[in-house]
Coordinates of C-alpha atoms and ligand atoms in Angstrom, one line a residue:
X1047 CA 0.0 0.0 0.0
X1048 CA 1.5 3.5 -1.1
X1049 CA 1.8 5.9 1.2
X1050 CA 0.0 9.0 1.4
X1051 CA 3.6 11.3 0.7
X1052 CA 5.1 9.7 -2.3
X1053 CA 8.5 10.7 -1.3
X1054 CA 11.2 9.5 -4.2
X1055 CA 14.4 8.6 -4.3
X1056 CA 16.7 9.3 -7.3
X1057 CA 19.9 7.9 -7.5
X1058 CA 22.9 8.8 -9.1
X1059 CA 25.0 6.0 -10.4
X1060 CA 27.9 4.7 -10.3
X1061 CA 30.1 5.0 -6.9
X1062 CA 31.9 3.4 -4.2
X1063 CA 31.4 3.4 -0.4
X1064 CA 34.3 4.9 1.6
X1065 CA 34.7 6.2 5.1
X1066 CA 32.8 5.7 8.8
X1067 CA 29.4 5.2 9.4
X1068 CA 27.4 4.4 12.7
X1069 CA 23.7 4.0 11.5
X1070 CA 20.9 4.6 13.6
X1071 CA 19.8 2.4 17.1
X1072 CA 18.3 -1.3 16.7
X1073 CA 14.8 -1.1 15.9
X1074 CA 14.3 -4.1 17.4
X1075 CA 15.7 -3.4 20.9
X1076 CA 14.7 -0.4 20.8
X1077 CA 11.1 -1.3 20.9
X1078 CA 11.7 -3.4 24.1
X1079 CA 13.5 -0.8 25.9
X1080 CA 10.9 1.6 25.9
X1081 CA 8.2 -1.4 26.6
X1082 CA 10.7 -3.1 29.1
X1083 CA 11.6 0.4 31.4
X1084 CA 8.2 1.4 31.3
X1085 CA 6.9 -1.5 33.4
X1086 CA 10.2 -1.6 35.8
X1087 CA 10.2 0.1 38.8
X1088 CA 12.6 2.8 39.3
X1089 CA 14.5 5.2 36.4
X1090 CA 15.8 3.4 33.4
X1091 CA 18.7 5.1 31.2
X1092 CA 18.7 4.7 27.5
X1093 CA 21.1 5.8 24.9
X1094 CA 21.3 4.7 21.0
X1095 CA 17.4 4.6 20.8
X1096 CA 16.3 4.9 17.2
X1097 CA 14.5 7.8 16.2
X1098 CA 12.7 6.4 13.9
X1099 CA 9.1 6.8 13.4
X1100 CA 8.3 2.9 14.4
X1101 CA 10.3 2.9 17.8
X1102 CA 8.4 6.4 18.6
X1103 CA 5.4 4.7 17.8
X1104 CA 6.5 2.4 21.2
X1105 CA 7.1 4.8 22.9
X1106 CA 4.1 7.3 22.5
X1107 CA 1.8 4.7 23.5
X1108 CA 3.6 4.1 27.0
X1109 CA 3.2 7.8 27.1
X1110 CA -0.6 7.7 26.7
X1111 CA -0.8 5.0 29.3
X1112 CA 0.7 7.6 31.7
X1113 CA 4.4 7.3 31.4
X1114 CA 6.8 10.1 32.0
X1115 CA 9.4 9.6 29.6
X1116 CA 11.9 12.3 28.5
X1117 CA 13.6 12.7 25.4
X1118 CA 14.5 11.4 22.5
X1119 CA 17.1 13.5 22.7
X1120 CA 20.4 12.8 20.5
X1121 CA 19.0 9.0 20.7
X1122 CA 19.1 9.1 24.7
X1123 CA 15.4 9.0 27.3
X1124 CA 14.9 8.5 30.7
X1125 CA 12.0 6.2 31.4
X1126 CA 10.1 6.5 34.7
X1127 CA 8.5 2.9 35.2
X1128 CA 5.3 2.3 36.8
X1129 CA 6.2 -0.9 37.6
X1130 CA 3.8 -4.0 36.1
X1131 CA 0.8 -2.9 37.5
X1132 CA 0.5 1.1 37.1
X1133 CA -0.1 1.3 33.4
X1134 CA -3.2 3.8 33.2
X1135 CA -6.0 3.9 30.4
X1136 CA -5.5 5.5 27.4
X1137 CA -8.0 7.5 26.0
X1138 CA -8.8 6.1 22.2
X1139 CA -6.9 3.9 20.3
X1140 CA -2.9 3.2 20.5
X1141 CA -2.1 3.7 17.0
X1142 CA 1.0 1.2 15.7
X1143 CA 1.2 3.0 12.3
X1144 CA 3.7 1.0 10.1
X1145 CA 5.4 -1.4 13.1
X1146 CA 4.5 -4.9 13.7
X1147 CA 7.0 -5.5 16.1
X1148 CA 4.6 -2.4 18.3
X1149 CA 1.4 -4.2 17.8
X1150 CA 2.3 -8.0 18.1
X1151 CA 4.6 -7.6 21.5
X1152 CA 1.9 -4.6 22.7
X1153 CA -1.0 -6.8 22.5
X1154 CA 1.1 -9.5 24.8
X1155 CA 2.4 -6.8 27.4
X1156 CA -0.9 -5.3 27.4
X1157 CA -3.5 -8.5 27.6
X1158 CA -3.5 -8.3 31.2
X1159 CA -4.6 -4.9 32.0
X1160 CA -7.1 -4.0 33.7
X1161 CA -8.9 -1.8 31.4
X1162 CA -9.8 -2.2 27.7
X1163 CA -7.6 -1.2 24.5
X1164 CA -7.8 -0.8 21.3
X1165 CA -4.5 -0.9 19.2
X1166 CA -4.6 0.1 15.7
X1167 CA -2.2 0.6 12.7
X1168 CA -1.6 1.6 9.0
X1169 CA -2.9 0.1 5.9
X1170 CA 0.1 -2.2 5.3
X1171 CA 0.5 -3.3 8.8
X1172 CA -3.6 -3.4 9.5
X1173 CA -3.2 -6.4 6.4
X1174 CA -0.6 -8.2 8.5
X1175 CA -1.4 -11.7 10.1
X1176 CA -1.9 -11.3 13.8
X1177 CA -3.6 -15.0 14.8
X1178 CA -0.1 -15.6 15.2
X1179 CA -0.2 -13.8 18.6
X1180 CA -3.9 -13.2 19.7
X1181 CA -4.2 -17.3 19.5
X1182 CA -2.1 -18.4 21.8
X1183 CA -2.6 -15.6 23.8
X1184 CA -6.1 -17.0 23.8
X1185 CA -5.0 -19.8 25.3
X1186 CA -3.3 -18.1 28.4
X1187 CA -6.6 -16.7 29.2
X1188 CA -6.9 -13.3 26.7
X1189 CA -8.9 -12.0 25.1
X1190 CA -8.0 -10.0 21.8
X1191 CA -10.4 -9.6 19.0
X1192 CA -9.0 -9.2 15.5
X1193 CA -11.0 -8.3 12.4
X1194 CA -12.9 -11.6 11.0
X1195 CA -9.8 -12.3 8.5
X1196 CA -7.7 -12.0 11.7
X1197 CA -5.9 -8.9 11.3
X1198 CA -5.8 -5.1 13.3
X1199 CA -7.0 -3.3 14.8
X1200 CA -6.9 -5.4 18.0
X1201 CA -9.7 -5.2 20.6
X1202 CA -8.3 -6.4 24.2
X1203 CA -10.5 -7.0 26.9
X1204 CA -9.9 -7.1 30.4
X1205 CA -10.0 -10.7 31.9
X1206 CA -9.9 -11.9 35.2
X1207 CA -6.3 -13.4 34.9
X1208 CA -3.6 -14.9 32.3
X1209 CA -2.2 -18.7 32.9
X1210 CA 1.2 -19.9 31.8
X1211 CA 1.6 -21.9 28.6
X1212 CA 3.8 -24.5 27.2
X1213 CA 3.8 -23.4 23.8
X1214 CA 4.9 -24.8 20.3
X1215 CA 5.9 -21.6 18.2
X1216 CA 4.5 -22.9 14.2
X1217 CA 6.5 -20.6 12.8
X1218 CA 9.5 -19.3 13.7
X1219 CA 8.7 -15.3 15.3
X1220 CA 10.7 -13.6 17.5
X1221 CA 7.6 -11.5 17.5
X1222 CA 5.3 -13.9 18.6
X1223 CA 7.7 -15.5 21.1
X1224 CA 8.6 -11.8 22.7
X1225 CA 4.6 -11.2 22.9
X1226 CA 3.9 -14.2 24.5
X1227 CA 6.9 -14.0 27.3
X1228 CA 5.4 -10.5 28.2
X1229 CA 2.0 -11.9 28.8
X1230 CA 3.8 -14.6 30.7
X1231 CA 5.0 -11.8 33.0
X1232 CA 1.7 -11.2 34.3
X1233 CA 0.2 -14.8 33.9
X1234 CA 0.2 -17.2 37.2
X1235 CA 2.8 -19.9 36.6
X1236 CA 5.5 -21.1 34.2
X1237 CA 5.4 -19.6 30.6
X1238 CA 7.3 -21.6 27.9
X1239 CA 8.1 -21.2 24.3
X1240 CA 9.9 -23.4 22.3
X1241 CA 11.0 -22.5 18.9
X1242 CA 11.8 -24.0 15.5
X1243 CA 14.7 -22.6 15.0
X1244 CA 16.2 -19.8 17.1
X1245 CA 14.8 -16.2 16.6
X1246 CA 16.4 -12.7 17.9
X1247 CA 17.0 -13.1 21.9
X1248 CA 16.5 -9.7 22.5
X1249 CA 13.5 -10.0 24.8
X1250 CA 15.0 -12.5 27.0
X1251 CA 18.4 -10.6 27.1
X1252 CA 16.8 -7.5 28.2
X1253 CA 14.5 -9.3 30.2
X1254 CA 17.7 -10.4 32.4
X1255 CA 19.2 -7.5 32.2
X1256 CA 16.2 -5.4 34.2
X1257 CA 16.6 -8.5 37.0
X1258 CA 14.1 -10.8 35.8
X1259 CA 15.1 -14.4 35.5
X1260 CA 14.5 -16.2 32.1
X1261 CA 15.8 -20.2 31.5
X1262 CA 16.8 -21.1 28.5
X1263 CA 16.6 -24.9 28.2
X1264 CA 17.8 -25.6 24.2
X1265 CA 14.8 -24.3 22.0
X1266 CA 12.8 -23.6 24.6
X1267 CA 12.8 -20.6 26.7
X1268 CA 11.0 -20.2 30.3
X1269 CA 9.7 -17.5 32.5
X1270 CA 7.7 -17.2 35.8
X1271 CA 5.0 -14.8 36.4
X1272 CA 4.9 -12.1 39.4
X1273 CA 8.5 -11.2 39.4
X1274 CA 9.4 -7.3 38.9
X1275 CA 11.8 -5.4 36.6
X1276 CA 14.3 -3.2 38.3
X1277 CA 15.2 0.1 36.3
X1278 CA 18.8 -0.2 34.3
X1279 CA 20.6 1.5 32.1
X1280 CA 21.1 0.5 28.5
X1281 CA 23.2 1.1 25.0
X1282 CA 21.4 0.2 22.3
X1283 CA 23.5 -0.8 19.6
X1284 CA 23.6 0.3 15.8
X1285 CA 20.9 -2.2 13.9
X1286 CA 22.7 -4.8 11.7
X1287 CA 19.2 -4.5 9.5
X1288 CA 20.2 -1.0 8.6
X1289 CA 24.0 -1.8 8.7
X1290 CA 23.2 -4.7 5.7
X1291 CA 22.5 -2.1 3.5
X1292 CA 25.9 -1.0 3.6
X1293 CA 27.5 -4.3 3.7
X1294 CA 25.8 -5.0 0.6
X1295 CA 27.0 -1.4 -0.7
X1296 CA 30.4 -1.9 -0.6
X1297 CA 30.6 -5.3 -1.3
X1298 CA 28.9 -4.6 -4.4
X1299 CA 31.0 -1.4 -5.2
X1300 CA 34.2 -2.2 -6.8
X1301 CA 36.7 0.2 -5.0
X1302 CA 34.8 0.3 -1.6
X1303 CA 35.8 0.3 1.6
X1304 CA 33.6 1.2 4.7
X1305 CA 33.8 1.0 8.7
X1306 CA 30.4 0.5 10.4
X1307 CA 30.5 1.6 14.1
X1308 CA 29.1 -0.2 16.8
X1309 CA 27.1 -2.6 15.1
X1310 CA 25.1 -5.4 16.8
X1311 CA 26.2 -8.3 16.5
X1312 CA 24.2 -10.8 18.2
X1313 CA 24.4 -14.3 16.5
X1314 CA 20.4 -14.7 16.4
X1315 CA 20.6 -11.7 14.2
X1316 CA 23.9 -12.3 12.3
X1317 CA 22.4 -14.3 9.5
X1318 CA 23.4 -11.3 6.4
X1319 CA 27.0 -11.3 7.6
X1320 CA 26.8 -15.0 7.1
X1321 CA 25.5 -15.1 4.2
X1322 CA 27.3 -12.7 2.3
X1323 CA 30.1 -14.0 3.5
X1324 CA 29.2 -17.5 1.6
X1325 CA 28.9 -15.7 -1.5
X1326 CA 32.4 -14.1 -0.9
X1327 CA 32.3 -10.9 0.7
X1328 CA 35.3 -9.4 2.5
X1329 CA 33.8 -8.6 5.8
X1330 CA 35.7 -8.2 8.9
X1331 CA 34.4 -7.9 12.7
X1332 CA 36.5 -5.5 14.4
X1333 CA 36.7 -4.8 18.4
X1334 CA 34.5 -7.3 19.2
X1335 CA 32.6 -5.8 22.8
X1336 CA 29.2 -6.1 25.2
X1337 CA 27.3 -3.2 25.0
X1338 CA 24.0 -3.5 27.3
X1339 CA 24.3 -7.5 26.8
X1340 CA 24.4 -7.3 23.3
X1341 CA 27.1 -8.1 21.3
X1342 CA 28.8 -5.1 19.1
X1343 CA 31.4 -4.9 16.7
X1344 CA 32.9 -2.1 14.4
X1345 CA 32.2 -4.1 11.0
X1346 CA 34.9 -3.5 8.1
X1347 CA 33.4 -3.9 4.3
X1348 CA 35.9 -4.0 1.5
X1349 CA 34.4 -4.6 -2.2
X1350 CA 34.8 -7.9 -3.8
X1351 CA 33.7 -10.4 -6.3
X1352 CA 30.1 -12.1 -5.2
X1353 CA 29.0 -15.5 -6.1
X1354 CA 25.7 -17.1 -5.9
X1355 CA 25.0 -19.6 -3.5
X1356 CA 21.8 -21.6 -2.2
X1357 CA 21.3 -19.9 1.0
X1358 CA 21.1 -21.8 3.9
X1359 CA 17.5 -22.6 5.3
X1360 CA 18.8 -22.7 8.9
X1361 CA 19.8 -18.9 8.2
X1362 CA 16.7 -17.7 7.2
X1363 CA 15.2 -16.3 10.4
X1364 CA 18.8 -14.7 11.4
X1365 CA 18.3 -12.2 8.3
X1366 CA 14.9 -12.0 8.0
X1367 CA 14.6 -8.5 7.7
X1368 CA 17.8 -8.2 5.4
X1369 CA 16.8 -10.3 2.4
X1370 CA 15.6 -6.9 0.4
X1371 CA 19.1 -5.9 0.7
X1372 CA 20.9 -9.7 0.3
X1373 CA 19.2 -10.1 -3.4
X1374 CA 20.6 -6.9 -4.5
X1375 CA 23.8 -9.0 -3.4
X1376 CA 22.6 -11.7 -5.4
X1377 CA 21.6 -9.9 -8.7
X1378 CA 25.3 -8.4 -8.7
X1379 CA 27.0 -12.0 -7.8
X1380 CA 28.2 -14.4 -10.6
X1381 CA 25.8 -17.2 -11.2
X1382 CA 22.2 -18.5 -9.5
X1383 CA 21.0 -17.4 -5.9
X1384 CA 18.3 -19.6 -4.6
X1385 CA 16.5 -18.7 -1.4
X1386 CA 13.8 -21.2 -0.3
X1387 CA 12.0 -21.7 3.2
X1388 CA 11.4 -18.1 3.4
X1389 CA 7.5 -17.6 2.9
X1390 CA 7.4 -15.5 5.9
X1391 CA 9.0 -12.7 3.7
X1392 CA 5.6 -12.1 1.8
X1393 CA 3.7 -11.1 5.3
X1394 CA 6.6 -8.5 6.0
X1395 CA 5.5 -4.8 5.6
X1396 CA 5.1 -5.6 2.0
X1397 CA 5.5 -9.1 -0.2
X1398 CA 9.1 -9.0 -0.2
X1399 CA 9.3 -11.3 -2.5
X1400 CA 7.2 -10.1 -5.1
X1401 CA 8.2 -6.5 -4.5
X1402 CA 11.6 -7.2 -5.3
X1403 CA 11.2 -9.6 -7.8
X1404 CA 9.6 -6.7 -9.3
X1405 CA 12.4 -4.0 -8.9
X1406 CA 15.0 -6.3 -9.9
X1407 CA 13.3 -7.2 -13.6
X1408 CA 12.4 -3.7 -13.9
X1409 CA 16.6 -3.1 -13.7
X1410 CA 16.9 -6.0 -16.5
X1411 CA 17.6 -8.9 -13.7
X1412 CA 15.8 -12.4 -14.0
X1413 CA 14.0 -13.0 -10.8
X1414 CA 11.9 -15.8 -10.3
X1415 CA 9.5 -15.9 -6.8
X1416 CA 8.4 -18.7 -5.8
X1417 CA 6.0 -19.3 -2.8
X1418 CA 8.9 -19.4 -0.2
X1419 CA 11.6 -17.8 -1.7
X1420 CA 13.0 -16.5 -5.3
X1421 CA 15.9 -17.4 -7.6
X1422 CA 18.2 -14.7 -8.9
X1423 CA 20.2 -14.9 -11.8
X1424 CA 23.2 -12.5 -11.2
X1425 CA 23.7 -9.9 -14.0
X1426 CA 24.0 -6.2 -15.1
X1427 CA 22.0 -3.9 -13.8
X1428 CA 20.3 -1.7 -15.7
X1429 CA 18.6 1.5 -14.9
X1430 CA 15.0 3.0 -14.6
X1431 CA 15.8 5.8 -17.4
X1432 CA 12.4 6.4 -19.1
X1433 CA 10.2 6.7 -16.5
X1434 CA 10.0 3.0 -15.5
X1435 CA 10.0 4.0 -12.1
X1436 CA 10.5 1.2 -9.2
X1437 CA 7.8 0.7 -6.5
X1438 CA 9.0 0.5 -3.1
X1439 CA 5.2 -0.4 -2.1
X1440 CA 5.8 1.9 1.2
X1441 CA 8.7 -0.8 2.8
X1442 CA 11.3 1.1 4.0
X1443 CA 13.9 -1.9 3.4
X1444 CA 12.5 -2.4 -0.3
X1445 CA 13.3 1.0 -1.1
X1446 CA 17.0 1.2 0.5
X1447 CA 17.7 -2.0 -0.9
X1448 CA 16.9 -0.3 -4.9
X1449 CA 18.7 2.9 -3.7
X1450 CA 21.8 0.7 -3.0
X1451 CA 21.5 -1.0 -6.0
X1452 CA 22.5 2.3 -7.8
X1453 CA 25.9 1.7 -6.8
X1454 CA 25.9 -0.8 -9.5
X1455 CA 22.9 0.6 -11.9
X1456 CA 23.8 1.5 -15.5
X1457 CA 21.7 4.9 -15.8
X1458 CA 19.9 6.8 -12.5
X1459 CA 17.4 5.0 -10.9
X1460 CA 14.5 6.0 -9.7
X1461 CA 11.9 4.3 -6.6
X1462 CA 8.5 5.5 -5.6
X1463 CA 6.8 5.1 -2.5
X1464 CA 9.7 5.7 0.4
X1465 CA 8.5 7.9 2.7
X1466 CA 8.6 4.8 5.5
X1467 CA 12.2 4.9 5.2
X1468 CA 11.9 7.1 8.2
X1469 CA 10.2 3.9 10.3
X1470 CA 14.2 2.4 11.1
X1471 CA 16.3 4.7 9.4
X1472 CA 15.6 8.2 9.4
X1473 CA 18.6 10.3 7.7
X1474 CA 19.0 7.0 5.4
X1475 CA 19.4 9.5 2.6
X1476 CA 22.3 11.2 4.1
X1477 CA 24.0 8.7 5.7
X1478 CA 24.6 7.8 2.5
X1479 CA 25.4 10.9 0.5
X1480 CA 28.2 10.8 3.7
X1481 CA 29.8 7.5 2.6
X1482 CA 29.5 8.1 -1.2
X1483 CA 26.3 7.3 -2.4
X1484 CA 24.0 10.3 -3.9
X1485 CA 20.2 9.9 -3.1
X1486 CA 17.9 12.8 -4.2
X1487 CA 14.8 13.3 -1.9
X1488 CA 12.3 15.0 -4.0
X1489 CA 8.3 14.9 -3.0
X1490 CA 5.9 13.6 -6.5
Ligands
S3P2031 C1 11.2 -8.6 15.0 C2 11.1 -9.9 14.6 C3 10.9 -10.2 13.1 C4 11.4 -9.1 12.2 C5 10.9 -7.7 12.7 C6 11.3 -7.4 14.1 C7 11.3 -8.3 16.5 O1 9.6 -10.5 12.8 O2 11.1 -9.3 10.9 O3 11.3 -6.7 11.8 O4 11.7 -7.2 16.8 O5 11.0 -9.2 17.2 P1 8.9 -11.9 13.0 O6 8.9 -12.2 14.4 O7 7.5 -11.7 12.4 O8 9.8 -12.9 12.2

């Protein structure tokens, strides 16, 4: 679904990446700071937080449900927590705009207040499964009404109480598995979730690291209800998902070579370094560290010759979010990428697969999607001189993965639809201009 600015991207091409970069907070954890401090008792210190429109969307809601939070400022806020039980009724609906990652862990966190709550969200993200949470939350004892084809906006009712669960994630969500741990914090008894294969650890990391006890027993990971959180301070790393585009850049960019500050680097999310790394990218992991039990590295990306691989299916949930940015690896590498057991990338905040199988024929690329995944035969790309615009279809990492793909285009290129680049990485436009590549914003 377009958004309703059609901000475009035009891109000049030709280039290499050169320099320093730190790009902006993790998304991901900083969604669970905000959600995390805000239920601790006592003051919780964040820096790093992304100020990007889908974190703020956190973090305004926990402000409507009578949190005092100061800041952003320069990616730091101070959280007051409430503690579990002093969340107070908004008035309306908590609107999620564009982020999933908001609405799915919200709707666990919240299931258990006492009041009622109404969370809502954008076109793309109100046509986004969400069974996948408000069933087994079900089961614990909620009660959250979707529409009758199972998507937002949610409807929670109050209940008397949640239960523990043993639970059986059917597909693999760090999403699902974050939402249904925060129910488990106010649910009487042992909460567990055991996954397919192993999704981010952020929740349980952070969990730990505001005093909570989590047990990890293999694929399955346990909490107990009617603990507290205590207040902590935390240093939210640079997102690897914003990072990729970058790695991709200058592996792609004969000529290129790029240092990425303070990147997170925890192995549940690592999946893009791997990959690329299969197909032959020069990437090195400088000054390994733990930053707010996380680890962080400075990542160093030096241009090379790609090649095209099968990817891995054991990989596919450790760079979930980055695939937009991996087939633009893929269309530049020698020979035939093949990406299967990833169907989960068509529920995303568009059909990634489509939408990029799109893109990359527009720029003279044969892409094939198929129901889980795509094939990519490595070429030259082309360019979208003649008004062949590409659609971005409002996803922010569609449209940086095309504006990368300049780097390597023949002509300018040109993407509609990014104005929800600003959901994980606002500035994206000049970061890059910093680094070498030339993206011109201009409103159609
Ligand atoms: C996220 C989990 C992933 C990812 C999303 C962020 C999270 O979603 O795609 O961008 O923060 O837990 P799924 O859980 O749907 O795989």
């Amino acid at each position: 679904m377009s958004s309703v600015m059609d901000l475009r991207f035009q891109v000049a091409p030709g280039g290499c990446l050169r320099g320093r970069l730190r790009v902006p907070g993790d998304k991901s954890i900083s969604h669970r700071s905000v959600m995390l401090s805000a239920i601790a008792e006592g003051e919780s210190r964040i820096s790093g937080f992304l100020e990007g429109a889908d974190a703020l969307a956190t973090l305004a809601a926990f402000r409507r449900m009578g949190v005092e939070i100061e800041g952003p400022t320069a990616g730091r806020l101070r959280v007051r927590g409430v503690g579990l039980q002093g969340l107070r009724a908004p008035e309306g609906p908590l609107d999620m705009g564009n982020s999933g990652t908001s609405m799915r862990l919200l709707a666990g966190l919240l299931a258990a207040q006492p009041f009622p709550l109404t969370l809502v969200g954008d076109p793309s993200l109100s046509r986004r499964p969400m069974r996948r949470v408000t069933e087994p939350l079900g089961m614990m004892g909620a009660q959250v009404d979707t529409s009758p084809v199972g998507t937002a906006p949610l409807i929670l009712r109050p209940v008397a109480g949640l239960r523990g669960i043993h639970y059986q994630l059917p597909v693999p969500s760090a999403q699902v598995k974050s939402s249904l741990l925060l129910a488990g914090l106010y649910a009487e008894g042992e909460t567990c979730i055991s996954e397919p294969v192993r999704t981010r650890d952020h929740t349980e990391r952070m969990l730990t690291a505001f005093g909570y006890s989590v047990r990890r027993q293999g694929a399955r990971v346990c909490l107990t209800g009617g603990g507290r959180l205590s207040g902590c301070r935390l240093e939210i790393p640079a997102d690897i998902s914003s990072a990729a585009f970058f790695l991709v850049g200058a592996s792609i960019a004969p000529g290129s070579d790029l240092l990425l500050e303070g990147v997170g680097i925890n192995p549940t999310r690592a999946g893009a370094i791997n990959i690329l790394r299969a197909m032959g990218a020069d990437i090195e992991l400088i000054d390994r560290r733990l930053a707010g039990g996380e680890p962080v590295a400075d990542i160093r990306v030096r241009s090379a010759q790609l090649k095209g691989i099968r990817i891995p299916e054991d990989q596919v949930p450790l760079a979930i979010d980055e695939f937009p940015a991996i087939f633009i690896a893929a269309a530049c590498a020698e020979g035939e990428t093949r990406l299967t057991g990833a169907a989960e990338l068509r529920v995303k905040e568009s059909d990634r697969i489509q939408a990029m199988a799109e893109g990359l024929t527009r720029l003279g690329i044969q892409a094939e999607p198929q129901t889980d995944g795509i094939r990519i035969l490595g070429g030259r790309l082309g360019s979208t001189r003649g008004g062949r615009e590409i659609d971005a279809h409002g996803d922010h990492r569609v449209a940086m993965a095309f504006a990368i793909a300049g780097l390597r285009a023949s002509g300018p290129v040109e993407i509609r639809d990014c104005a929800n680049v600003e959901t994980s990485f606002p500035g994206f436009a000049g970061s890059a201009a910093e680094v070498g590549l030339a993206i011109q914003e201009c409103q159609a």
